[in-house]
XYZ file of N, CA and C in Angstrom:
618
model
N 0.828 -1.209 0.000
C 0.000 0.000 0.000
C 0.855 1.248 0.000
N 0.236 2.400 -0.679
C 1.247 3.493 -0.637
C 1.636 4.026 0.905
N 0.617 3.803 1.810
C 1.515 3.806 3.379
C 3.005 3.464 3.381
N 3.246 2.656 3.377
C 4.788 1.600 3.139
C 5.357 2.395 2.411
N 5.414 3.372 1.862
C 6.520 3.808 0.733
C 7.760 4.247 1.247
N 7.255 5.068 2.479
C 8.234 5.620 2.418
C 9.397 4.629 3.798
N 8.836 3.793 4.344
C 9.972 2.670 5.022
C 10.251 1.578 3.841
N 9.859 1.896 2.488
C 10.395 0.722 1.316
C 11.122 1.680 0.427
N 12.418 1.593 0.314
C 13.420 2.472 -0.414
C 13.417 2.265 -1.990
N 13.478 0.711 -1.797
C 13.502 0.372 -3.480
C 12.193 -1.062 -3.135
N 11.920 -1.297 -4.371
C 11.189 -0.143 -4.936
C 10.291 0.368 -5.035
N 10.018 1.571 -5.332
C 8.952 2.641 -5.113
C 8.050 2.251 -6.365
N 6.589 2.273 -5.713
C 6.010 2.017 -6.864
C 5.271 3.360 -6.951
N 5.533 4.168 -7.840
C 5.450 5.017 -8.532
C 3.754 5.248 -8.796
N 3.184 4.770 -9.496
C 1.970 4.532 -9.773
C 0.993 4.715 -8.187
N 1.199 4.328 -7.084
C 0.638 4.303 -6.060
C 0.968 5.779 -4.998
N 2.384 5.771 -5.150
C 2.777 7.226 -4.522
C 2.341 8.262 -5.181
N 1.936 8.571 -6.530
C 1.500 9.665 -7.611
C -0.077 9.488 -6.764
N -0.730 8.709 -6.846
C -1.837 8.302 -5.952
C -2.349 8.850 -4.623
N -1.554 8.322 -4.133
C -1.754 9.036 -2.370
C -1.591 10.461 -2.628
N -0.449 10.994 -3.285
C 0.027 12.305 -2.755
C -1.326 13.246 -3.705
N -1.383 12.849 -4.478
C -2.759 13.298 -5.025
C -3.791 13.382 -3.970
N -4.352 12.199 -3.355
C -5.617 12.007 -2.314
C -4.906 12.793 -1.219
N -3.727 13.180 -0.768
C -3.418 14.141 0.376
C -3.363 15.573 -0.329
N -3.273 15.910 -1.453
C -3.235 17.588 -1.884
C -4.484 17.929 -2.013
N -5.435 16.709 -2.371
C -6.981 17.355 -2.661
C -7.571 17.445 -1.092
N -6.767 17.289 0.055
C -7.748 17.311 1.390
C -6.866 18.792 1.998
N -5.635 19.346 0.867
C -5.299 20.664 1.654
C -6.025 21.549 1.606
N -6.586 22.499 2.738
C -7.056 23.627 2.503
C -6.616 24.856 1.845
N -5.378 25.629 2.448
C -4.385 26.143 1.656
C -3.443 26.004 1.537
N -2.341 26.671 0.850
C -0.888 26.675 1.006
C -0.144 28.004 -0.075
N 0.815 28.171 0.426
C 1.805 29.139 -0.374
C 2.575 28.399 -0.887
N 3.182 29.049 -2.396
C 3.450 28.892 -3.548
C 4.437 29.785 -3.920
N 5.547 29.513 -4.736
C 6.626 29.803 -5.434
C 6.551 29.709 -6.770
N 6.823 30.202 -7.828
C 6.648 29.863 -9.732
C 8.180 30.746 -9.659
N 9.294 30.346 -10.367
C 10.192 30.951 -10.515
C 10.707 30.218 -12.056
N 11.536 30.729 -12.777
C 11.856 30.421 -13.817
C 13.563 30.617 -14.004
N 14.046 29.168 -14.171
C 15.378 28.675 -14.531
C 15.743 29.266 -15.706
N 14.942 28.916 -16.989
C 15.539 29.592 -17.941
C 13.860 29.647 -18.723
N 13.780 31.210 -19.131
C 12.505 31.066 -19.884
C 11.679 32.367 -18.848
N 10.141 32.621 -19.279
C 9.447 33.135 -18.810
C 8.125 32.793 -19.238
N 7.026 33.002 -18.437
C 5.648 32.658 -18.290
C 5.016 34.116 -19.104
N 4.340 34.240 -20.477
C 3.471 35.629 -20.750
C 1.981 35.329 -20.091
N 2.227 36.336 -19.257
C 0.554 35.990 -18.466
C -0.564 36.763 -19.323
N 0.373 37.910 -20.044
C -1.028 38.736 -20.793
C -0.077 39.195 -22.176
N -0.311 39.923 -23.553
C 0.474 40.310 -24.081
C 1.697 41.377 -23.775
N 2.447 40.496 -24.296
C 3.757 42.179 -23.619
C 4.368 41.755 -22.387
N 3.398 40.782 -21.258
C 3.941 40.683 -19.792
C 4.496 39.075 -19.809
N 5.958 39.306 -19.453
C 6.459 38.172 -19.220
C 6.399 37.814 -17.901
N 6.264 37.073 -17.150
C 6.504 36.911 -15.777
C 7.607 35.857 -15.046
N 8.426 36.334 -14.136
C 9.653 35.548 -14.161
C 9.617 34.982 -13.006
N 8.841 35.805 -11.643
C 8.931 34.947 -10.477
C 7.505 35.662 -9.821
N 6.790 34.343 -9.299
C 5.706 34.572 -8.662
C 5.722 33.899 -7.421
N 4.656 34.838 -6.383
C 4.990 34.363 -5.090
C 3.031 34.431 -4.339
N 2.864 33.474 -4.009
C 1.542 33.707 -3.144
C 0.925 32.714 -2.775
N -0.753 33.216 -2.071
C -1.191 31.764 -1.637
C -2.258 31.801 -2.047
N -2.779 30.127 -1.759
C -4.045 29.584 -2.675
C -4.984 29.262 -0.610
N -6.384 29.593 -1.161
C -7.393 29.235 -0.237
C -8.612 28.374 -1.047
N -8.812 27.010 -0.716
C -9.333 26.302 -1.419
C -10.806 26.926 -0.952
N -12.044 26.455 -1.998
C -11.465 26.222 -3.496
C -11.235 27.113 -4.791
N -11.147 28.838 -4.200
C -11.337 29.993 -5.694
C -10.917 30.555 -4.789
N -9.772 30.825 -3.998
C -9.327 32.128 -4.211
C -7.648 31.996 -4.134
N -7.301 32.971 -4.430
C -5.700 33.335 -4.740
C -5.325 34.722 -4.812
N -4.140 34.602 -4.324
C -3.222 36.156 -4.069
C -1.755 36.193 -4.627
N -1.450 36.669 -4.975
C -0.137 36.743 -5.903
C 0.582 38.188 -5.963
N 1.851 38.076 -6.034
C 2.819 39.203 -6.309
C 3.504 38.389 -7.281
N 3.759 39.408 -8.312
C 4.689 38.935 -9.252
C 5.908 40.242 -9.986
N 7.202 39.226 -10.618
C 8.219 40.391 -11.485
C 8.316 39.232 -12.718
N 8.404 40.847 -13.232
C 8.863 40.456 -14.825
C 9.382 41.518 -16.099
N 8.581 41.543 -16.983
C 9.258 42.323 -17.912
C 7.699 42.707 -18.912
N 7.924 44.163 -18.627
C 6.737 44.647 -19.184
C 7.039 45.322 -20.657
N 6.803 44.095 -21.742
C 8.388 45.199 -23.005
C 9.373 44.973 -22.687
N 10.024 46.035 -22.322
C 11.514 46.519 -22.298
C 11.923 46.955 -21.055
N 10.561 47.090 -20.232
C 10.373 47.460 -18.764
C 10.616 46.267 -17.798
N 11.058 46.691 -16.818
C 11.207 45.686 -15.492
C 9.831 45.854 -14.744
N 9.071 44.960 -14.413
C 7.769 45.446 -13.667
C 7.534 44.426 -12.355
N 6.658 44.736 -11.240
C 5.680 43.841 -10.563
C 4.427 44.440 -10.129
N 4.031 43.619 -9.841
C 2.495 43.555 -9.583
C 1.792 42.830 -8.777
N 0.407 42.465 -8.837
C -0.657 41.383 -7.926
C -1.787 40.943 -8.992
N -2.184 40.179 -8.457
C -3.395 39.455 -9.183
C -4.136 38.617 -8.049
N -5.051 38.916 -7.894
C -6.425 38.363 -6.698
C -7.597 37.816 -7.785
N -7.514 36.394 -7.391
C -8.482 35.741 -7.614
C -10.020 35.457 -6.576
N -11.194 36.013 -6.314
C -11.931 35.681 -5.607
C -13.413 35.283 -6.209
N -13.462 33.640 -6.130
C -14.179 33.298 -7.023
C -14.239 32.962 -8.207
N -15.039 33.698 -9.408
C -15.216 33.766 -10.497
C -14.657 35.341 -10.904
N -14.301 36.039 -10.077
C -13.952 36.893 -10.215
C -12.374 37.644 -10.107
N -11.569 37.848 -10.756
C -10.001 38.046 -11.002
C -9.608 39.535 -11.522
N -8.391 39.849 -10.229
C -8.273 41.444 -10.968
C -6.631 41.461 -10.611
N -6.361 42.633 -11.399
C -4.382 42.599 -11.467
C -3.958 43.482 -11.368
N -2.951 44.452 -11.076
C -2.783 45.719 -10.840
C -2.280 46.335 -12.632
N -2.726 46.952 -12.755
C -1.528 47.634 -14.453
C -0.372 47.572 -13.935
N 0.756 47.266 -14.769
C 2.138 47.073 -14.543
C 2.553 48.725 -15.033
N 1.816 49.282 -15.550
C 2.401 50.892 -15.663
C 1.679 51.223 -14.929
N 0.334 51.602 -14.516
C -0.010 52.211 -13.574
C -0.056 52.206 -12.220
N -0.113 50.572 -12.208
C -0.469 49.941 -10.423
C -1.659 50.251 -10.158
N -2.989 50.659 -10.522
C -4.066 50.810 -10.693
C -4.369 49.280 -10.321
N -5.813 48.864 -9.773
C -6.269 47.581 -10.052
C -6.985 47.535 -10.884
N -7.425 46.637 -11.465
C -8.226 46.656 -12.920
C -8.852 44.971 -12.896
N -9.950 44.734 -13.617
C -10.605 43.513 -13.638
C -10.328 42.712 -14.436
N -10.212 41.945 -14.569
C -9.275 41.042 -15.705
C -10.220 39.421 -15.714
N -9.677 38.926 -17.242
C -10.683 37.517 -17.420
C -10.044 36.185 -16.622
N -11.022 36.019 -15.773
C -10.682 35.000 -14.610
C -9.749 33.849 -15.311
N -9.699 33.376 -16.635
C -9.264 32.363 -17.293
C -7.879 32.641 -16.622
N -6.779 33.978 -16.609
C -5.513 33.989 -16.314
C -5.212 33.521 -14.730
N -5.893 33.656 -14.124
C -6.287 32.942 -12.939
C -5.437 31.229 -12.791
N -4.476 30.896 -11.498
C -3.696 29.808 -11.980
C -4.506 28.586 -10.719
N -5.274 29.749 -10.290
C -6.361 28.677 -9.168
C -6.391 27.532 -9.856
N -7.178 27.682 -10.933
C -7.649 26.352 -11.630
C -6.286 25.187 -11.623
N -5.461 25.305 -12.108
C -4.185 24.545 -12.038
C -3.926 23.952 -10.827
N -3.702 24.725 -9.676
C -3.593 24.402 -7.936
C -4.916 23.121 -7.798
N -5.537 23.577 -8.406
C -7.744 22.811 -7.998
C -7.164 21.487 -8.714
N -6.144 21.416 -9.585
C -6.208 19.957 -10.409
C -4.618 19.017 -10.397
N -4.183 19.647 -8.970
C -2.780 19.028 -9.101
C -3.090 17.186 -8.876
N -4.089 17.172 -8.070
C -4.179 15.607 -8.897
C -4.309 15.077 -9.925
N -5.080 15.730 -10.636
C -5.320 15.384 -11.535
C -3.423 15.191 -12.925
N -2.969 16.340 -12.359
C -2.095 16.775 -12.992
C -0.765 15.161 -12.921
N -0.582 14.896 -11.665
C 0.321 13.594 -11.201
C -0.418 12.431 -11.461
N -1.516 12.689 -11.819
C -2.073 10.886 -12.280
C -1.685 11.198 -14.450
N -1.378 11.671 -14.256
C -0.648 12.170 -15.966
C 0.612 11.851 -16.766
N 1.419 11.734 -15.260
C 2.743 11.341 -15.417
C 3.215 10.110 -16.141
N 3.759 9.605 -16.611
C 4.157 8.731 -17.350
C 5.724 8.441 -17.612
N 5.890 7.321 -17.870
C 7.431 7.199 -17.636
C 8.342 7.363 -16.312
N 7.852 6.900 -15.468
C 8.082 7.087 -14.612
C 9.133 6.319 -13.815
N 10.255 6.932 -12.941
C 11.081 6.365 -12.002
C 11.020 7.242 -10.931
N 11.727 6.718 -9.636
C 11.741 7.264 -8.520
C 12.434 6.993 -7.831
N 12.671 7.624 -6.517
C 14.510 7.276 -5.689
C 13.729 8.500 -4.471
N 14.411 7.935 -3.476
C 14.862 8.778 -2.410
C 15.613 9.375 -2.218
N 15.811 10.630 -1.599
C 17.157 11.396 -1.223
C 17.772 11.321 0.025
N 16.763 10.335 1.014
C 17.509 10.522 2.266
C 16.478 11.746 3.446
N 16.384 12.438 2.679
C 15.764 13.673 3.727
C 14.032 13.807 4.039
N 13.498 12.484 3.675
C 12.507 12.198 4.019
C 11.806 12.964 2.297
N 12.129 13.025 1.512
C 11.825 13.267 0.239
C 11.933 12.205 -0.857
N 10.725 12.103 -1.478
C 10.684 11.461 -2.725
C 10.878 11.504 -4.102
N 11.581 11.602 -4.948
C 11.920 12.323 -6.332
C 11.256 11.195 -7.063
N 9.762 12.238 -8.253
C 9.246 10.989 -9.132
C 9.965 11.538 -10.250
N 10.250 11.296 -11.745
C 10.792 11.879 -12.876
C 9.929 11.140 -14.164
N 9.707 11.740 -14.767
C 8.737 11.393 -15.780
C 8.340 12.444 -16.908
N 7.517 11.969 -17.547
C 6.602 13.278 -18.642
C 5.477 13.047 -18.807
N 5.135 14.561 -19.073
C 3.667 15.194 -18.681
C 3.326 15.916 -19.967
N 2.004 15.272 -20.638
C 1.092 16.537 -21.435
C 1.674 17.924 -21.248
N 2.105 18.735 -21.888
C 1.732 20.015 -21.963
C 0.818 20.581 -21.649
N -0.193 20.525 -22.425
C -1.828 20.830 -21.792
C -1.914 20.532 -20.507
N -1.605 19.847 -19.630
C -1.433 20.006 -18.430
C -1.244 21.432 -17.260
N -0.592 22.215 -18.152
C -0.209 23.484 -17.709
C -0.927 24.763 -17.755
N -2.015 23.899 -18.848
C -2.670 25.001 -19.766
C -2.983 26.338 -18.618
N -4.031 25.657 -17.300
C -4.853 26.703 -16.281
C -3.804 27.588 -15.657
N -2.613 27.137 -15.783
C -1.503 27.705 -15.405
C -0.899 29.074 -16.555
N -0.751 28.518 -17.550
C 0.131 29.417 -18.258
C -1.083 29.407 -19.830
N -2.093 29.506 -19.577
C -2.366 29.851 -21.013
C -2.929 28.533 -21.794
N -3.372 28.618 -23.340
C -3.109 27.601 -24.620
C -1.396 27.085 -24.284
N -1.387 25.864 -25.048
C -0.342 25.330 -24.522
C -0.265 24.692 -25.922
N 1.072 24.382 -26.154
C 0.950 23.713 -27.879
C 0.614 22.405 -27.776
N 0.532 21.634 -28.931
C -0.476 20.089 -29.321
C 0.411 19.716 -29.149
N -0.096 18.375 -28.571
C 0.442 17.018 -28.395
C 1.068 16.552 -28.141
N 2.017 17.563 -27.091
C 3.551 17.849 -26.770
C 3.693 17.437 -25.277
N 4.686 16.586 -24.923
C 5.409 16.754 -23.221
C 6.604 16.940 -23.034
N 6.535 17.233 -21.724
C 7.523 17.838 -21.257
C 8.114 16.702 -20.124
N 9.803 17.145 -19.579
C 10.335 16.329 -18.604
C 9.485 17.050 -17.193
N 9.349 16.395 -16.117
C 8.735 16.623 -14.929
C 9.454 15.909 -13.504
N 10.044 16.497 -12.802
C 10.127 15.720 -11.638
C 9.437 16.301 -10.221
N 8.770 16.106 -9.548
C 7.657 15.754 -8.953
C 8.505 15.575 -7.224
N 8.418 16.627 -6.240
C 9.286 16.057 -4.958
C 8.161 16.165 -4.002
N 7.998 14.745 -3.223
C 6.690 14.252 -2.523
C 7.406 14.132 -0.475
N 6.809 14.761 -0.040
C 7.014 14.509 1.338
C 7.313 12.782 1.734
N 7.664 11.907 1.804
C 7.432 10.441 2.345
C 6.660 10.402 3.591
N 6.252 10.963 4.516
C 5.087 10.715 5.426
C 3.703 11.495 5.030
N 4.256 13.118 4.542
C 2.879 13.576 4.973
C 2.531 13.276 3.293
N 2.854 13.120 2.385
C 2.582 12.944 0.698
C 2.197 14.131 0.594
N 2.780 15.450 1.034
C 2.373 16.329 -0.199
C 3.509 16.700 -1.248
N 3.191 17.623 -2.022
C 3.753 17.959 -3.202
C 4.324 18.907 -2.717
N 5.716 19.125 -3.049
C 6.525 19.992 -2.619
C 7.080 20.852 -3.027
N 7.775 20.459 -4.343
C 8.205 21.134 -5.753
C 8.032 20.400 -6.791
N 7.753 21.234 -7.952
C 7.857 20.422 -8.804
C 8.553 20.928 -10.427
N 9.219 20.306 -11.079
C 10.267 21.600 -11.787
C 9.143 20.344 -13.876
N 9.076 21.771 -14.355
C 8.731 20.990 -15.519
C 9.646 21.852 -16.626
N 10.195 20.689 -16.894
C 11.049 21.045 -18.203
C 10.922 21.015 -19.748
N 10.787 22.443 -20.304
C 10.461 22.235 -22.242
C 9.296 23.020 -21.943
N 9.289 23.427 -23.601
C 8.648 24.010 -24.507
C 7.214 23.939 -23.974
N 6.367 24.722 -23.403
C 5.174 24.436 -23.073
C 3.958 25.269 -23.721
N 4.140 26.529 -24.185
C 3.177 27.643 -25.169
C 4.597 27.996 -26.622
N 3.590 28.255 -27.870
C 4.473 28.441 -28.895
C 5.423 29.168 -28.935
N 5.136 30.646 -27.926
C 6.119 31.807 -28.139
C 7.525 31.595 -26.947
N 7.621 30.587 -26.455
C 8.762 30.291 -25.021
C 9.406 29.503 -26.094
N 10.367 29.411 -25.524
C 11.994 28.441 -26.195
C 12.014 27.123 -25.471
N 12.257 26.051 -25.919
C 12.531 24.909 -26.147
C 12.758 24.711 -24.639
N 13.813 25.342 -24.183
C 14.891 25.547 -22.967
C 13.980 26.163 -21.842
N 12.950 26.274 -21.973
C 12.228 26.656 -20.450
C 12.100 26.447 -19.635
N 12.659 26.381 -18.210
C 12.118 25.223 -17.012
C 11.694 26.419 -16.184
N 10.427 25.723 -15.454
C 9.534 26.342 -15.147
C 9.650 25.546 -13.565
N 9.825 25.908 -12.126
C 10.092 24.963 -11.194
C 8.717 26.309 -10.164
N 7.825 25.352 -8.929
C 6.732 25.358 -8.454
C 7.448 24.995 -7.187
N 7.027 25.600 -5.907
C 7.406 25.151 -4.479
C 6.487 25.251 -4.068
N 6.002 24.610 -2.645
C 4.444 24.798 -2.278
C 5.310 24.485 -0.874
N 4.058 25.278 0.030
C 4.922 25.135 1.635
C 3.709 25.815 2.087
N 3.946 25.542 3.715
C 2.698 26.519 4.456
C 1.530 26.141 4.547
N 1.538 24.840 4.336
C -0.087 23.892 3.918
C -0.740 23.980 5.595
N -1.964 24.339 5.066
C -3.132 24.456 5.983
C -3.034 25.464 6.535
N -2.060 26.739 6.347
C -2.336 27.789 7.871
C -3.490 28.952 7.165
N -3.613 29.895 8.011
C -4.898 30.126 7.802
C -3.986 31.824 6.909
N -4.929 32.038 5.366
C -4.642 33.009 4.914
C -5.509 33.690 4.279
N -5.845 35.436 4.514
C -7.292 36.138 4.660
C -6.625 36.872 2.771
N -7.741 36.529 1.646
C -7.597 37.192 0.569
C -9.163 37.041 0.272
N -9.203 38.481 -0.485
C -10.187 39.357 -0.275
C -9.902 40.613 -1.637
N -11.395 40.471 -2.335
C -11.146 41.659 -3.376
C -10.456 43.164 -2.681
N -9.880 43.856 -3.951
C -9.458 44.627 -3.653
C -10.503 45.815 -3.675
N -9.982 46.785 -2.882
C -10.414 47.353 -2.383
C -10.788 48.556 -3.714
C-alpha cells in the first residue's frame, strides 16, 4: 500500500505514490506557492512576461499573488487576486487595479494538481535521504494550460515531482520544455508549495 513507501526504499512504486500524494493535496485547505523560472518566462497577458511569482491559494477559488517580470523593455511587478469567479491585477504601468478575465487565474491549475500527477508517465523514482521522494517522468503540456495559457499540441515535457514520504504532499515540482508556442525549447519552469493548511485572509481589492 502506498503507506509503506516511504519505510520501502527500493522499490517505489510510482503509480501508487502519484496516488496518495494526489488524495493528500486534494484534502489541503491552503498553502503558499513559489513559480520561478530557470531559464525562460511565463506571458501571463500580451507584452507581460513573468519571471517569479509568489503567493497563496485558499481552497477552493481564491488566490493572491505578487509577481516580477518584464513589461516590453520594462522591469515590472504587480498582484493578481483571484476571488471566485472573479479576477483582478494591478496595471504594470499604472499599479491601478483593474478587472481582468478570470481564465488567467492559476487557481484552476492548484484545484487539479491531482489530476495533474495521475498524468505522469514514464516514470522512475529514488529517495534522497531527507525524508523526500523524487518521481521523474513526462507530462502533457496541456497540463499546464490553467496555469500558463493555450499550450501547444500534443507535446510533453520532462517533470520531476518532490513528494514529502510521510505527509505525501507535493513539494516542488520543476517541468522542463517548450510548453506555449512563443517560449523556447529551454524553459524550465520549477513550483514550491509550503505553508499547507495555515490560515490566509484574501479578499477583493479594495
Amino acid at each position: 500500500p502506498a503507506e509503506t513507501l516511504a519505510s520501502t526504499p527500493t522499490p517505489i512504486n510510482t503509480r501508487a505514490l502519484l496516488e496518495r500524494a494526489g488524495r493528500a493535496m486534494e484534502e489541503v485547505s491552503s498553502f503558499e506557492f513559489r513559480l520561478d523560472h530557470e531559464s525562460g518566462g511565463t506571458v501571463l497577458m500580451p507584452n507581460l512576461v513573468i519571471r517569479e511569482i509568489e503567493g497563496q491559494v485558499v481552497r477552493p477559488d481564491k488566490i493572491s499573488i505578487e509577481f516580477k517580470g518584464r513589461f516590453g523593455n520594462f522591469a515590472v511587478k504587480g498582484s493578481l487576486i483571484s476571488v471566485r469567479d472573479t479576477s483582478y491585477m494591478t496595471n504594470p504601468l499604472t499599479d491601478a487595479w483593474e478587472e481582468v478575465p478570470p481564465d488567467i487565474s492559476p487557481v484552476r491549475f492548484f484545484n487539479k494538481i491531482a489530476d495533474m500527477m495521475s498524468q505522469v508517465t514514464q516514470t522512475s523514482a529514488a529517495s534522497d535521504g531527507n525524508n523526500l521522494l523524487r518521481i521523474r517522468g513526462r507530462l502533457p503540456a496541456k497540463t499546464l494550460e490553467p496555469l500558463v495559457g493555450p499550450t501547444v499540441t500534443d507535446a510533453t515535457i520532462a517533470v520531476e515531482l518532490v513528494i514529502h514520504s510521510s505527509k505525501f504532499y507535493l513539494v516542488e515540482a520543476t517541468f522542463d520544455g517548450r510548453v506555449m508556442e512563443s517560449e523556447d525549447a529551454d524553459t524550465v519552469r520549477r513550483i514550491t508549495l509550503l505553508r499547507f493548511n495555515e490560515s490566509f485572509t484574501i479578499e477583493p481589492p479594495e
